[in-house]
Coordinates of C-alpha atoms in Angstrom, one line a residue:
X1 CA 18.8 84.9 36.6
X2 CA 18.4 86.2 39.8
X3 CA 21.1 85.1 42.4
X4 CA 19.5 84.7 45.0
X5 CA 17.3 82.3 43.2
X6 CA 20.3 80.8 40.9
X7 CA 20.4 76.9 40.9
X8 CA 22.9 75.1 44.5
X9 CA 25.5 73.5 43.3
X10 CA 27.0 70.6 45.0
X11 CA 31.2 71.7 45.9
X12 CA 31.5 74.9 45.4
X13 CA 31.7 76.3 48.3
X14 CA 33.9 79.9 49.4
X15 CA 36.2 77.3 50.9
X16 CA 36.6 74.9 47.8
X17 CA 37.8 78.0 45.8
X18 CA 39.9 79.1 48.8
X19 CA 41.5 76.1 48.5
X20 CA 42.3 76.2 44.8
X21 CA 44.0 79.4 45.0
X22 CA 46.6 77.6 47.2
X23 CA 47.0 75.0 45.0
X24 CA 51.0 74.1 43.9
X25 CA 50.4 74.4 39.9
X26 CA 47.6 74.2 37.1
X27 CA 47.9 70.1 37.7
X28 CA 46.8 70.3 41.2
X29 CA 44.5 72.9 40.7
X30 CA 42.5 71.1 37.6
X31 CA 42.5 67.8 39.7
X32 CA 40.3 69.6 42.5
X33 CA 38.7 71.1 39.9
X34 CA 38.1 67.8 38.0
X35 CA 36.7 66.1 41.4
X36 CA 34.1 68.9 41.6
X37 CA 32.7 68.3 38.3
X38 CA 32.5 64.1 39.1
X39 CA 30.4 65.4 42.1
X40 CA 28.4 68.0 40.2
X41 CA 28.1 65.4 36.5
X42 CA 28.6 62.1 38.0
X43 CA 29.1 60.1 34.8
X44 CA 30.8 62.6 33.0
X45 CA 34.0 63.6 31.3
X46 CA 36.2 66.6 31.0
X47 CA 38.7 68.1 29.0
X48 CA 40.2 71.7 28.5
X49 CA 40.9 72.6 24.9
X50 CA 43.9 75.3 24.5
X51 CA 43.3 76.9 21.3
X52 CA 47.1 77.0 19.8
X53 CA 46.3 78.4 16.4
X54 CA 48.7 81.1 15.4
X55 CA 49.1 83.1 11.9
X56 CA 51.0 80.9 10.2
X57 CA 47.8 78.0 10.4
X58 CA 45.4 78.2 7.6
X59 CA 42.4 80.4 7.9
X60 CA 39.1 79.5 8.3
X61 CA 40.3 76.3 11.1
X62 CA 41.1 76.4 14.9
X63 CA 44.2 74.2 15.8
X64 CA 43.3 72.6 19.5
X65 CA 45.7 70.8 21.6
X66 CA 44.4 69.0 24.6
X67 CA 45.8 70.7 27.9
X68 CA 43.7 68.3 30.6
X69 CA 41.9 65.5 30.3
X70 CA 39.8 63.1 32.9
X71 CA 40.2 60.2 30.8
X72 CA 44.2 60.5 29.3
X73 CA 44.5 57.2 28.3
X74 CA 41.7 57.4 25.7
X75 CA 41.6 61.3 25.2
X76 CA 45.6 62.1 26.0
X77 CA 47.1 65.6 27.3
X78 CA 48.7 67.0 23.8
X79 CA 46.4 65.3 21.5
X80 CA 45.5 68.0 18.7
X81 CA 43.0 68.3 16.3
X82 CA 41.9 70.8 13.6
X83 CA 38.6 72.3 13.6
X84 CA 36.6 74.6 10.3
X85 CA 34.3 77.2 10.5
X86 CA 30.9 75.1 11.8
X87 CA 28.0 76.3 14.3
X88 CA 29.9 75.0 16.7
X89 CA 33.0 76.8 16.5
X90 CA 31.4 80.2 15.5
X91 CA 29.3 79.6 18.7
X92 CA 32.3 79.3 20.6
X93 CA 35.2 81.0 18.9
X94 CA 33.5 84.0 16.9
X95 CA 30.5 84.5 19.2
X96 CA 32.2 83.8 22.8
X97 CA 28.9 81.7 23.5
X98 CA 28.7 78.6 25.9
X99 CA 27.7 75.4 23.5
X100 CA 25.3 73.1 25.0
X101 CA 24.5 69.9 23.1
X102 CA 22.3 67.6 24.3
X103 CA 21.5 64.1 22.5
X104 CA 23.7 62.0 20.2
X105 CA 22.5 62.9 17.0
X106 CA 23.7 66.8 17.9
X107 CA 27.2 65.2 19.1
X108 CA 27.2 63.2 16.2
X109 CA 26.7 66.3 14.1
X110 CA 29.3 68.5 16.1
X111 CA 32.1 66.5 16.8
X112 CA 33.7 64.5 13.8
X113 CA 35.9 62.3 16.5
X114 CA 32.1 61.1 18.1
X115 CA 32.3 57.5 17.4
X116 CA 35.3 58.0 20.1
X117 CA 32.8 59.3 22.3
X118 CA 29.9 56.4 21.7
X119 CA 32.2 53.9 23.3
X120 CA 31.5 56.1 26.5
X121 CA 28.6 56.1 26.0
X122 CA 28.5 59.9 25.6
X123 CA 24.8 62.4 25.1
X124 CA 25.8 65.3 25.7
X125 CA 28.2 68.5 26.7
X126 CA 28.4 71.7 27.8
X127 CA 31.3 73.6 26.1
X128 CA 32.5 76.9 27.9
X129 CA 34.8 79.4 26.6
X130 CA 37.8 80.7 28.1
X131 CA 38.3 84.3 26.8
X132 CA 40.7 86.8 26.9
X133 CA 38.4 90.4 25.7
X134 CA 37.3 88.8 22.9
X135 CA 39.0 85.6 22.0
X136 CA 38.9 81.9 22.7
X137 CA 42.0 81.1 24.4
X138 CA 40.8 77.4 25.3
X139 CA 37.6 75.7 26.0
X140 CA 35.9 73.8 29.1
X141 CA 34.4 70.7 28.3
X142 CA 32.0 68.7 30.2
X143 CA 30.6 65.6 28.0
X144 CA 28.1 63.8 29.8
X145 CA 26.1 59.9 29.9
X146 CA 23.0 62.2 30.5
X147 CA 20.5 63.0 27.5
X148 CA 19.9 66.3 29.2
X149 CA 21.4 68.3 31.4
X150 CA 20.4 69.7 34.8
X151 CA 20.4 73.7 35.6
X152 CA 22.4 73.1 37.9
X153 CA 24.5 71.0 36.9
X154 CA 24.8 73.9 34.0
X155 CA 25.6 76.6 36.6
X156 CA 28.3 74.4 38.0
X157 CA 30.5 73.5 35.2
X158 CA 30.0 77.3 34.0
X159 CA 31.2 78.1 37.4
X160 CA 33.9 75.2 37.6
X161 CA 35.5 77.0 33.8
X162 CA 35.4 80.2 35.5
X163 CA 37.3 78.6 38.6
X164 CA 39.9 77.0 35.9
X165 CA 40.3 80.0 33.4
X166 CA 43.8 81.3 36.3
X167 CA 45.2 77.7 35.3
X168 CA 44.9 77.5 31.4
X169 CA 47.7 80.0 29.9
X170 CA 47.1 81.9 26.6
X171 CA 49.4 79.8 23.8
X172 CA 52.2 82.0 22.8
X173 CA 51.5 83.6 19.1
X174 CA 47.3 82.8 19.7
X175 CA 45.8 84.3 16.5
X176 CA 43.1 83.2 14.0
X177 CA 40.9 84.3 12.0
X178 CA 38.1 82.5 10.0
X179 CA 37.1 84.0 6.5
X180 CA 34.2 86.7 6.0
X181 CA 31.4 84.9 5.0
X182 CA 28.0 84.6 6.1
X183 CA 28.2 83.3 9.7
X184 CA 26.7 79.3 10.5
X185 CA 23.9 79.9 12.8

């Protein structure tokens, strides 16, 4: 896309991301960042997945512990869950590619915790990788009332992970590997 012509997005600005580089800690920082994305996906929730799997986990799964969430109560910080080798994670986790699902029936097929996500009445997300060279050290996630999403409201969450990635450490011991096999596409 060219940048000139590349979708506005509503708060962020040169001075929002100004500001987030003063910000005291990774809680301050993803708060801002969190009050961006209501502006940009009113309607929405977020969450950052840290990708904790080390080599003692079973191969073939991605062990993800919740780092932030919008909505604690329901979704808490430290909640983990265990993910296998599906479209979705090769998508994210082999191929480094942003996932973005739009409709319930494709979150009903993606996500095994989506009767969860009914009660918000949840159509869709936009999951963006955080990578160090080549691996997944967390995820971005933007789930959304919306059957479909926006460009630009695309652009901004893309832009909003890119703002978070200085906030979201690498877990200590990150490594996984899923078996050779043919890939899910």
């Amino acid at each position: 896309m060219d940048p000139i012509n590349a979708p506005t997005t509503t708060g962020i600005t040169a001075g929002f991301l100004d500001a987030l580089a003063e910000a005291a800690g990774a809680d301050e920082a993803l708060r801002r960042i969190d009050g961006c994305r209501l502006r940009i996906a009113p309607g929405s929730i977020f969450s950052i997945q840290q990708n904790v799997t080390t080599g003692r986990d079973a191969a073939g799964q991605v062990l993800l512990r919740r780092f932030y969430s919008s909505e604690a109560a329901t979704f808490p910080v430290n909640g983990a869950k265990r993910k296998t080798r599906t479209p979705w994670t090769e998508r994210l986790f082999v191929q480094g590619r942003v996932f973005v699902g739009e409709g319930e029936q494709v979150l009903a097929q993606n996500f095994d915790d989506f009767d969860q996500m009914r009660a918000y009445r949840l159509r869709s997300v936009v999951n963006v990788p955080m990578l160090q060279g080549s691996l997944c050290y967390a995820t971005f996630n933007v789930f959304g009332t919306r059957e479909r999403w926006q460009p630009e409201e695309l652009f901004g969450i893309r832009l909003l992970a890119l703002a978070a990635a200085r906030w979201v450490p690498s877990a200590p011991g990150l490594a996984y590997s899923f078996e050779e096999e043919t890939p899910c596409l």
